[in-house]
Tab-separated table of C-alpha atoms (C1' of nucleotides) in Angstrom:
chain	number	residue	atom	x	y	z
A	1	UNK	CA	129.546	28.686	-7.046
A	2	UNK	CA	132.720	26.673	-6.404
A	3	UNK	CA	132.918	23.880	-3.840
A	4	UNK	CA	135.080	25.691	-1.346
A	5	UNK	CA	132.782	28.719	-1.161
A	6	UNK	CA	129.832	26.381	-0.965
A	7	UNK	CA	131.330	24.514	1.959
A	8	UNK	CA	132.140	27.769	3.746
A	9	UNK	CA	128.442	28.607	3.846
A	10	UNK	CA	127.926	25.729	6.244
A	11	UNK	CA	131.200	25.045	8.028
A	12	UNK	CA	134.275	27.028	8.910
A	13	UNK	CA	137.346	25.886	7.002
A	14	UNK	CA	140.715	26.510	8.571
A	15	UNK	CA	143.684	27.128	6.226
A	16	UNK	CA	144.961	23.628	6.926
A	17	UNK	CA	141.636	22.048	6.008
A	18	UNK	CA	141.506	24.107	2.855
A	19	UNK	CA	144.943	22.905	1.892
A	20	UNK	CA	143.865	19.315	2.493
A	21	UNK	CA	140.817	19.854	0.312
A	22	UNK	CA	142.813	21.435	-2.479
A	23	UNK	CA	145.040	18.375	-2.490
A	24	UNK	CA	142.237	15.840	-2.922
A	25	UNK	CA	139.644	17.654	-5.005
A	26	UNK	CA	139.773	16.995	-8.743
A	27	UNK	CA	138.205	19.681	-10.882
A	28	UNK	CA	137.195	18.675	-14.410
A	29	UNK	CA	135.444	20.246	-17.332
A	30	UNK	CA	133.159	18.160	-19.521
A	31	UNK	CA	131.388	18.993	-22.752
A	32	UNK	CA	127.658	18.711	-23.270
A	33	UNK	CA	126.362	15.135	-23.644
A	34	UNK	CA	129.361	13.583	-21.986
A	35	UNK	CA	128.759	10.301	-20.187
A	36	UNK	CA	130.254	10.430	-16.695
A	37	UNK	CA	129.121	7.060	-15.401
A	38	UNK	CA	127.610	4.127	-17.255
A	39	UNK	CA	125.570	1.234	-15.907
A	40	UNK	CA	127.780	-1.521	-14.562
A	41	UNK	CA	130.572	0.885	-13.760
A	42	UNK	CA	132.013	1.272	-10.275
A	43	UNK	CA	132.177	4.992	-9.696
A	44	UNK	CA	133.174	5.648	-6.122
A	45	UNK	CA	133.515	9.399	-6.179
A	46	UNK	CA	131.539	12.162	-4.552
A	47	UNK	CA	130.824	14.832	-7.136
A	48	UNK	CA	129.860	18.455	-6.819
A	49	UNK	CA	128.371	20.277	-9.794
A	50	UNK	CA	130.035	23.670	-10.025
A	51	UNK	CA	128.509	24.513	-13.374
A	52	UNK	CA	126.158	22.735	-15.692
A	53	UNK	CA	123.607	19.995	-15.396
A	54	UNK	CA	123.761	16.237	-14.982
A	55	UNK	CA	120.952	13.896	-15.932
A	56	UNK	CA	120.791	10.597	-14.066
A	57	UNK	CA	118.792	7.997	-15.941
A	58	UNK	CA	117.852	4.382	-16.028
A	59	UNK	CA	117.679	2.001	-18.983
A	60	UNK	CA	114.972	-0.612	-18.643
A	61	UNK	CA	115.314	-4.065	-20.172
A	62	UNK	CA	113.069	-2.968	-23.006
A	63	UNK	CA	115.619	-0.248	-23.746
A	64	UNK	CA	113.438	2.607	-22.553
A	65	UNK	CA	115.369	5.492	-21.058
A	66	UNK	CA	113.850	7.112	-17.976
A	67	UNK	CA	115.200	10.143	-16.166
A	68	UNK	CA	115.662	9.443	-12.478
A	69	UNK	CA	116.636	13.018	-11.687
A	70	UNK	CA	118.505	16.155	-12.674
A	71	UNK	CA	121.483	17.483	-10.736
A	72	UNK	CA	122.175	21.187	-11.138
A	73	UNK	CA	125.031	23.458	-10.111
A	74	UNK	CA	125.590	23.797	-6.371
A	75	UNK	CA	124.641	20.202	-5.566
A	76	UNK	CA	126.412	17.053	-4.496
A	77	UNK	CA	125.936	13.948	-6.608
A	78	UNK	CA	126.939	10.319	-6.231
A	79	UNK	CA	126.312	7.102	-8.071
A	80	UNK	CA	124.635	5.823	-4.914
A	81	UNK	CA	124.993	2.108	-5.553
A	82	UNK	CA	128.743	2.550	-5.983
A	83	UNK	CA	129.483	5.219	-3.435
A	84	UNK	CA	127.267	3.840	-0.682
A	85	UNK	CA	127.264	0.102	-1.322
A	86	UNK	CA	130.381	-0.400	-3.429
A	87	UNK	CA	128.298	-1.978	-6.161
A	88	UNK	CA	128.145	-1.219	-9.892
A	89	UNK	CA	125.956	1.752	-10.730
A	90	UNK	CA	122.542	0.932	-12.154
A	91	UNK	CA	122.179	4.388	-13.587
A	92	UNK	CA	123.804	6.491	-16.250
A	93	UNK	CA	125.091	9.979	-15.474
A	94	UNK	CA	125.510	12.340	-18.385
A	95	UNK	CA	126.014	16.057	-18.769
A	96	UNK	CA	123.280	17.904	-20.653
A	97	UNK	CA	125.324	21.090	-20.750
A	98	UNK	CA	129.007	21.934	-20.687
A	99	UNK	CA	129.798	21.276	-17.036
A	100	UNK	CA	132.438	21.759	-14.403
A	101	UNK	CA	132.528	18.984	-11.855
A	102	UNK	CA	134.642	18.677	-8.746
A	103	UNK	CA	135.002	15.300	-7.176
A	104	UNK	CA	136.842	13.385	-4.504
A	105	UNK	CA	137.340	9.664	-4.098
A	106	UNK	CA	135.441	7.654	-1.529
A	107	UNK	CA	138.676	6.889	0.286
A	108	UNK	CA	139.635	10.562	0.499
A	109	UNK	CA	136.153	11.358	1.689
A	110	UNK	CA	136.439	8.847	4.524
A	111	UNK	CA	139.836	10.230	5.494
A	112	UNK	CA	138.479	13.750	5.398
A	113	UNK	CA	135.661	12.822	7.762
A	114	UNK	CA	138.105	11.215	10.153
A	115	UNK	CA	140.610	14.060	10.140
A	116	UNK	CA	138.119	16.930	10.060
A	117	UNK	CA	135.063	15.924	12.069
A	118	UNK	CA	133.285	19.172	11.167
A	119	UNK	CA	132.476	17.552	7.839
A	120	UNK	CA	130.393	14.939	9.599
A	121	UNK	CA	127.845	17.649	10.291
A	122	UNK	CA	127.675	18.565	6.642
A	123	UNK	CA	127.554	14.952	5.556
A	124	UNK	CA	124.464	14.369	7.662
A	125	UNK	CA	122.911	17.618	6.476
A	126	UNK	CA	123.267	16.543	2.859
A	127	UNK	CA	121.738	13.157	3.558
A	128	UNK	CA	118.856	14.782	5.398
A	129	UNK	CA	118.153	17.015	2.458
A	130	UNK	CA	118.253	14.029	0.137
A	131	UNK	CA	115.793	12.133	2.321
A	132	UNK	CA	113.473	15.131	2.437
A	133	UNK	CA	113.493	15.505	-1.349
A	134	UNK	CA	112.981	11.802	-1.940
A	135	UNK	CA	110.016	11.665	0.405
A	136	UNK	CA	108.335	14.529	-1.401
A	137	UNK	CA	109.045	12.842	-4.688
A	138	UNK	CA	107.530	9.544	-3.556
A	139	UNK	CA	104.331	11.128	-2.312
A	140	UNK	CA	104.053	13.154	-5.516
A	141	UNK	CA	104.394	10.050	-7.671
A	142	UNK	CA	102.031	8.120	-5.440
A	143	UNK	CA	99.072	10.412	-5.238
A	144	UNK	CA	99.353	13.369	-7.518
A	145	UNK	CA	98.136	13.376	-11.089
A	146	UNK	CA	100.536	13.999	-13.944
A	147	UNK	CA	99.204	17.546	-14.230
A	148	UNK	CA	99.789	18.278	-10.554
A	149	UNK	CA	103.332	16.973	-10.759
A	150	UNK	CA	103.943	19.144	-13.785
A	151	UNK	CA	102.645	22.211	-11.961
A	152	UNK	CA	104.852	21.442	-8.960
A	153	UNK	CA	107.941	21.156	-11.103
A	154	UNK	CA	107.067	24.403	-12.833
A	155	UNK	CA	106.872	26.011	-9.390
A	156	UNK	CA	109.960	24.492	-7.829
A	157	UNK	CA	112.370	24.460	-10.758
A	158	UNK	CA	111.017	26.619	-13.567
A	159	UNK	CA	114.454	26.999	-15.133
A	160	UNK	CA	114.654	23.294	-15.885
A	161	UNK	CA	112.239	23.804	-18.773
A	162	UNK	CA	114.701	26.125	-20.455
A	163	UNK	CA	117.560	23.731	-19.981
A	164	UNK	CA	116.243	20.244	-20.630
A	165	UNK	CA	114.238	18.689	-23.450
A	166	UNK	CA	110.619	17.866	-22.735
A	167	UNK	CA	111.174	14.184	-23.410
A	168	UNK	CA	113.585	13.974	-20.484
A	169	UNK	CA	111.254	15.975	-18.279
A	170	UNK	CA	108.317	13.749	-19.204
A	171	UNK	CA	110.090	10.589	-18.111
A	172	UNK	CA	111.197	12.335	-14.915
A	173	UNK	CA	107.528	13.057	-14.209
A	174	UNK	CA	106.667	9.445	-14.962
A	175	UNK	CA	104.592	10.193	-18.067
A	176	UNK	CA	105.024	9.953	-21.826
A	177	UNK	CA	106.310	12.818	-23.890
A	178	UNK	CA	102.947	13.134	-25.666
A	179	UNK	CA	101.048	13.390	-22.395
A	180	UNK	CA	103.351	16.156	-21.220
A	181	UNK	CA	102.866	17.980	-24.493
A	182	UNK	CA	99.076	17.772	-24.060
A	183	UNK	CA	99.221	18.973	-20.466
A	184	UNK	CA	101.226	21.974	-21.598
A	185	UNK	CA	98.902	22.859	-24.446
A	186	UNK	CA	95.963	23.159	-22.027
A	187	UNK	CA	96.908	26.445	-20.388
B	1	UNK	CA	113.935	-8.739	18.388
B	2	UNK	CA	114.607	-6.102	21.036
B	3	UNK	CA	116.598	-2.946	20.342
B	4	UNK	CA	119.644	-3.880	22.338
B	5	UNK	CA	120.095	-7.226	20.572
B	6	UNK	CA	119.456	-5.510	17.296
B	7	UNK	CA	122.151	-2.928	17.971
B	8	UNK	CA	124.612	-5.642	19.009
B	9	UNK	CA	124.395	-7.153	15.531
B	10	UNK	CA	126.105	-4.063	14.170
B	11	UNK	CA	128.141	-2.495	16.949
B	12	UNK	CA	129.769	-3.688	20.136
B	13	UNK	CA	128.098	-2.301	23.246
B	14	UNK	CA	130.209	-2.025	26.372
B	15	UNK	CA	128.413	-2.400	29.737
B	16	UNK	CA	128.596	1.337	30.269
B	17	UNK	CA	126.975	2.070	26.942
B	18	UNK	CA	124.259	-0.450	27.660
B	19	UNK	CA	123.542	1.226	30.963
B	20	UNK	CA	123.317	4.589	29.208
B	21	UNK	CA	120.899	3.133	26.702
B	22	UNK	CA	118.736	1.534	29.367
B	23	UNK	CA	118.443	4.917	31.014
B	24	UNK	CA	117.177	6.766	27.936
B	25	UNK	CA	115.151	4.167	26.026
B	26	UNK	CA	111.430	4.233	26.672
B	27	UNK	CA	109.634	0.980	25.933
B	28	UNK	CA	105.891	1.212	25.374
B	29	UNK	CA	103.109	-1.136	24.387
B	30	UNK	CA	100.290	0.087	22.167
B	31	UNK	CA	97.064	-1.586	21.118
B	32	UNK	CA	96.012	-2.114	17.526
B	33	UNK	CA	94.804	1.037	15.730
B	34	UNK	CA	96.517	3.396	18.126
B	35	UNK	CA	97.584	6.738	16.725
B	36	UNK	CA	101.188	7.478	17.616
B	37	UNK	CA	101.666	10.737	15.750
B	38	UNK	CA	99.117	12.976	14.103
B	39	UNK	CA	99.606	15.614	11.417
B	40	UNK	CA	100.686	18.921	12.900
B	41	UNK	CA	102.294	17.260	15.892
B	42	UNK	CA	105.963	17.718	16.767
B	43	UNK	CA	107.231	14.242	17.450
B	44	UNK	CA	110.971	14.378	17.948
B	45	UNK	CA	111.659	10.799	18.913
B	46	UNK	CA	113.513	8.019	17.168
B	47	UNK	CA	111.415	4.871	17.347
B	48	UNK	CA	112.280	1.228	16.956
B	49	UNK	CA	109.527	-1.289	16.290
B	50	UNK	CA	110.154	-4.302	18.509
B	51	UNK	CA	106.865	-5.967	17.711
B	52	UNK	CA	103.948	-5.074	15.506
B	53	UNK	CA	103.404	-2.854	12.526
B	54	UNK	CA	103.106	0.891	11.994
B	55	UNK	CA	101.384	2.465	9.021
B	56	UNK	CA	102.557	5.927	8.012
B	57	UNK	CA	99.992	7.754	5.938
B	58	UNK	CA	99.089	11.062	4.451
B	59	UNK	CA	95.756	12.855	4.361
B	60	UNK	CA	95.240	14.908	1.227
B	61	UNK	CA	93.162	18.073	1.218
B	62	UNK	CA	90.297	16.122	-0.305
B	63	UNK	CA	90.424	13.864	2.739
B	64	UNK	CA	91.836	10.865	0.904
B	65	UNK	CA	94.072	8.688	3.023
B	66	UNK	CA	97.175	7.343	1.303
B	67	UNK	CA	99.697	4.956	2.834
B	68	UNK	CA	103.211	6.317	2.566
B	69	UNK	CA	104.794	3.179	3.984
B	70	UNK	CA	104.665	0.337	6.468
B	71	UNK	CA	107.178	-0.067	9.281
B	72	UNK	CA	107.576	-3.583	10.627
B	73	UNK	CA	109.403	-5.068	13.618
B	74	UNK	CA	113.171	-4.678	13.607
B	75	UNK	CA	113.148	-1.260	11.964
B	76	UNK	CA	113.815	2.305	12.992
B	77	UNK	CA	111.125	4.885	12.357
B	78	UNK	CA	110.920	8.647	12.668
B	79	UNK	CA	108.449	11.339	11.828
B	80	UNK	CA	111.057	12.779	9.480
B	81	UNK	CA	109.785	16.336	9.323
B	82	UNK	CA	109.946	16.555	13.115
B	83	UNK	CA	113.025	14.516	13.846
B	84	UNK	CA	115.143	15.870	11.016
B	85	UNK	CA	113.818	19.379	10.510
B	86	UNK	CA	112.095	20.141	13.800
B	87	UNK	CA	108.860	20.813	11.956
B	88	UNK	CA	105.353	19.454	12.544
B	89	UNK	CA	104.799	16.020	11.040
B	90	UNK	CA	102.805	15.938	7.821
B	91	UNK	CA	102.021	12.283	8.247
B	92	UNK	CA	100.037	10.124	10.620
B	93	UNK	CA	101.620	7.124	12.324
B	94	UNK	CA	99.278	4.440	13.599
B	95	UNK	CA	99.686	0.879	14.751
B	96	UNK	CA	97.841	-1.731	12.697
B	97	UNK	CA	98.621	-4.453	15.245
B	98	UNK	CA	99.326	-4.556	18.959
B	99	UNK	CA	102.844	-3.182	19.012
B	100	UNK	CA	105.851	-2.703	21.240
B	101	UNK	CA	107.825	0.407	20.454
B	102	UNK	CA	111.069	1.622	21.956
B	103	UNK	CA	111.997	5.220	21.504
B	104	UNK	CA	114.479	7.860	22.534
B	105	UNK	CA	114.238	11.619	22.332
B	106	UNK	CA	116.103	13.621	19.732
B	107	UNK	CA	118.162	15.273	22.483
B	108	UNK	CA	119.178	11.935	23.976
B	109	UNK	CA	120.035	10.686	20.520
B	110	UNK	CA	122.362	13.627	19.931
B	111	UNK	CA	124.000	13.103	23.308
B	112	UNK	CA	124.409	9.412	22.577
B	113	UNK	CA	126.159	10.149	19.307
B	114	UNK	CA	128.503	12.562	21.017
B	115	UNK	CA	129.349	10.298	23.925
B	116	UNK	CA	129.506	7.037	22.007
B	117	UNK	CA	130.869	7.734	18.532
B	118	UNK	CA	130.372	4.102	17.496
B	119	UNK	CA	126.720	4.981	16.979
B	120	UNK	CA	127.674	7.392	14.232
B	121	UNK	CA	128.537	4.406	12.087
B	122	UNK	CA	125.122	2.887	12.660
B	123	UNK	CA	123.372	6.177	12.125
B	124	UNK	CA	124.901	6.493	8.689
B	125	UNK	CA	124.157	2.858	7.908
B	126	UNK	CA	120.485	3.384	8.665
B	127	UNK	CA	120.321	6.501	6.502
B	128	UNK	CA	122.056	4.682	3.655
B	129	UNK	CA	119.512	1.886	3.819
B	130	UNK	CA	116.707	4.419	3.804
B	131	UNK	CA	118.147	6.165	0.752
B	132	UNK	CA	118.533	2.834	-1.052
B	133	UNK	CA	114.913	1.862	-0.346
B	134	UNK	CA	113.576	5.242	-1.363
B	135	UNK	CA	115.450	5.218	-4.649
B	136	UNK	CA	114.010	1.821	-5.528
B	137	UNK	CA	110.585	3.059	-4.580
B	138	UNK	CA	110.865	6.146	-6.778
B	139	UNK	CA	111.965	4.206	-9.828
B	140	UNK	CA	109.196	1.661	-9.253
B	141	UNK	CA	106.558	4.390	-9.087
B	142	UNK	CA	108.062	6.152	-12.063
B	143	UNK	CA	108.302	3.401	-14.617
B	144	UNK	CA	106.686	0.222	-13.487
B	145	UNK	CA	103.041	-0.610	-14.086
B	146	UNK	CA	100.723	-1.225	-11.165
B	147	UNK	CA	100.927	-4.967	-11.825
B	148	UNK	CA	104.715	-4.961	-11.726
B	149	UNK	CA	104.731	-3.041	-8.465
B	150	UNK	CA	102.274	-5.516	-7.019
B	151	UNK	CA	104.474	-8.441	-8.057
B	152	UNK	CA	107.538	-6.782	-6.529
B	153	UNK	CA	105.798	-6.263	-3.219
B	154	UNK	CA	104.609	-9.873	-3.248
B	155	UNK	CA	108.250	-10.894	-3.717
B	156	UNK	CA	109.866	-8.573	-1.229
B	157	UNK	CA	107.311	-8.560	1.590
B	158	UNK	CA	104.802	-11.373	1.091
B	159	UNK	CA	103.803	-11.328	4.749
B	160	UNK	CA	102.407	-7.819	4.443
B	161	UNK	CA	99.368	-9.241	2.640
B	162	UNK	CA	98.480	-11.291	5.694
B	163	UNK	CA	98.849	-8.356	8.002
B	164	UNK	CA	97.397	-5.342	6.241
B	165	UNK	CA	94.099	-4.687	4.485
B	166	UNK	CA	94.179	-4.460	0.714
B	167	UNK	CA	92.881	-0.902	0.766
B	168	UNK	CA	96.003	0.233	2.599
B	169	UNK	CA	98.233	-1.786	0.301
B	170	UNK	CA	96.539	-0.346	-2.772
B	171	UNK	CA	97.221	3.223	-1.741
B	172	UNK	CA	100.811	2.266	-0.897
B	173	UNK	CA	101.168	0.983	-4.466
B	174	UNK	CA	99.624	4.191	-5.756
B	175	UNK	CA	96.484	2.560	-7.172
B	176	UNK	CA	92.826	2.276	-6.198
B	177	UNK	CA	91.542	-0.605	-4.143
B	178	UNK	CA	89.440	-1.838	-7.056
B	179	UNK	CA	92.415	-1.924	-9.392
B	180	UNK	CA	94.391	-3.953	-6.884
B	181	UNK	CA	91.512	-6.365	-6.517
B	182	UNK	CA	91.390	-6.837	-10.289
B	183	UNK	CA	95.142	-7.356	-10.549
B	184	UNK	CA	94.884	-10.066	-7.912
B	185	UNK	CA	91.988	-11.836	-9.590
B	186	UNK	CA	94.018	-12.280	-12.801
B	187	UNK	CA	96.373	-15.052	-11.645
C	1	DT	C1'	74.484	-18.461	15.096
C	2	DT	C1'	72.549	-14.401	13.930
C	3	DT	C1'	73.334	-9.495	13.303
C	4	DG	C1'	76.032	-5.707	12.124
C	5	DC	C1'	80.259	-3.972	10.482
C	6	DT	C1'	84.200	-3.927	7.590
C	7	DT	C1'	86.666	-5.514	3.683
C	8	DT	C1'	86.863	-7.252	-0.892
C	9	DT	C1'	85.077	-8.165	-5.326
C	10	DT	C1'	82.442	-7.281	-9.471
C	11	DG	C1'	80.037	-4.609	-13.091
C	12	DA	C1'	79.275	-0.603	-15.919
C	13	DC	C1'	81.023	3.433	-17.263
C	14	DT	C1'	84.371	7.510	-17.502
C	15	DT	C1'	88.720	9.539	-17.460
C	16	DT	C1'	93.455	9.413	-17.928
C	17	DT	C1'	97.392	8.008	-20.058
C	18	DG	C1'	99.980	5.330	-23.517
C	19	DT	C1'	101.190	4.054	-28.324
C	20	DC	C1'	101.961	4.636	-33.055
C	21	DA	C1'	102.344	7.485	-36.912
C	22	DA	C1'	102.801	11.631	-39.152
C	23	DA	C1'	103.263	16.531	-39.454
C	24	DG	C1'	105.330	20.770	-37.806
C	25	DA	C1'	108.824	23.499	-35.570
C	26	DC	C1'	113.248	24.260	-34.255
C	27	DT	C1'	118.607	23.553	-34.471
C	28	DT	C1'	122.673	22.556	-36.211
C	29	DT	C1'	125.932	22.195	-39.573
C	30	DG	C1'	127.991	21.758	-44.072
D	1	DC	C1'	120.751	29.258	-46.456
D	2	DA	C1'	119.547	24.675	-47.454
D	3	DA	C1'	119.475	19.990	-45.770
D	4	DA	C1'	119.577	16.809	-42.132
D	5	DG	C1'	118.653	15.897	-37.821
D	6	DT	C1'	116.279	16.412	-33.478
D	7	DC	C1'	112.486	17.818	-30.672
D	8	DT	C1'	107.630	18.801	-30.116
D	9	DT	C1'	102.922	18.628	-31.257
D	10	DT	C1'	98.735	16.565	-33.015
D	11	DG	C1'	95.423	12.943	-34.290
D	12	DA	C1'	93.334	8.454	-33.898
D	13	DC	C1'	92.944	4.688	-31.358
D	14	DA	C1'	94.028	1.275	-27.488
D	15	DA	C1'	95.061	0.171	-22.925
D	16	DA	C1'	95.195	1.163	-18.109
D	17	DA	C1'	93.309	2.882	-14.205
D	18	DG	C1'	89.707	5.566	-11.653
D	19	DT	C1'	84.883	6.146	-9.953
D	20	DC	C1'	80.488	4.902	-8.300
D	21	DA	C1'	77.351	1.591	-6.798
D	22	DA	C1'	76.048	-2.715	-5.327
D	23	DA	C1'	76.831	-7.454	-4.160
D	24	DA	C1'	79.569	-10.899	-1.819
D	25	DA	C1'	82.618	-12.450	1.593
D	26	DG	C1'	84.787	-12.275	5.953
D	27	DC	C1'	84.931	-11.087	10.822
D	28	DA	C1'	83.489	-9.930	15.416
D	29	DA	C1'	80.627	-9.334	19.033
D	30	DA	C1'	76.186	-10.087	21.217
DNA sequence: TTTGCTTTTTGACTTTTGTCAAAGACTTTG
DNA sequence: CAAAGTCTTTGACAAAAGTCAAAAAGCAAA
């Protein structure tokens, strides 16, 4: 699914708008295990995953690496601290598969919103979806057991288990790799 | 802090806009322990807490009551499922203190955005802040210990401990009341 | 101020999860 | 296909957190 087709699902794009988009969108191909953004980096671009998988993770002071979330094809991604607050990213973004990523700069994004107000609609829609997902995530972490969270993930994104190592999934669920392994062995 | 003054910190309000606002804002006073929204209810209003404190909580199937978050004076609040997705709220909203709450309907909010585009700016600002807070919350729940989360809360919102019972705070932190009590006794 | 109610703490015990270490399975590559 | 590397599982133990029950403390209203 490429960005343009994706956008057309939600908003109508006139030929002029499409031309504008084509001018500002950068399409890049990255190999597996490529680091897109590192902690401390200013990365003020809005990305869209056309193909592949990005892992966003956090390095604690003790050096432990914890997956914040996975971003799969057909989704928008930003280094929030940079894109929203113009601050250095706290998180690392890396590809876990060969990936195709389209992106536009923050400045171009702002211009786009000003010149084509129909994108405002979409912008809000994307933020709403993000808020919805985050709320579910918070409640899951707050009052579900590790096993329940595992079952939910299995339900909602079964394919992730074929694509990502269990260590990364464990830290995403907020548990150790060994605990995840034991949960899985009991069924 | 009343809504109008609060809004003026961020955007300039012309006299006409102020008049429009005065027409659509409903200001209500509620006693302590008043339920504002119950699960299953459609509550499509954007609220602003002028005074007091709202607790947003979730009832699990087993009947356990878990605090999702606290909303204090000077903040916007919505029953997200209703306001954003036009679905019944999954959460309960109740005052924990005598409170003054201003609110406008979803329809009026939409109209306001259309007629006074300067609110769009603010709207996005509020969503950005929400996203920032939620991300911090997720990472805290994912890879901090209960003690660390307690310390963070003590840092960021010390006054909450004077205003809310420890049982509610414990469930907000994702731990049992007894665990919280033991964490507190060790210092 | 006494009584009743709610909140908080404490104790004893159980369950869950984490940690460390090693073994096993699976991949990749020379 | 063998060797090296990575990922996953397993075991033994330790630490963290949950549960249940009861006591203590705090608060509010009569």
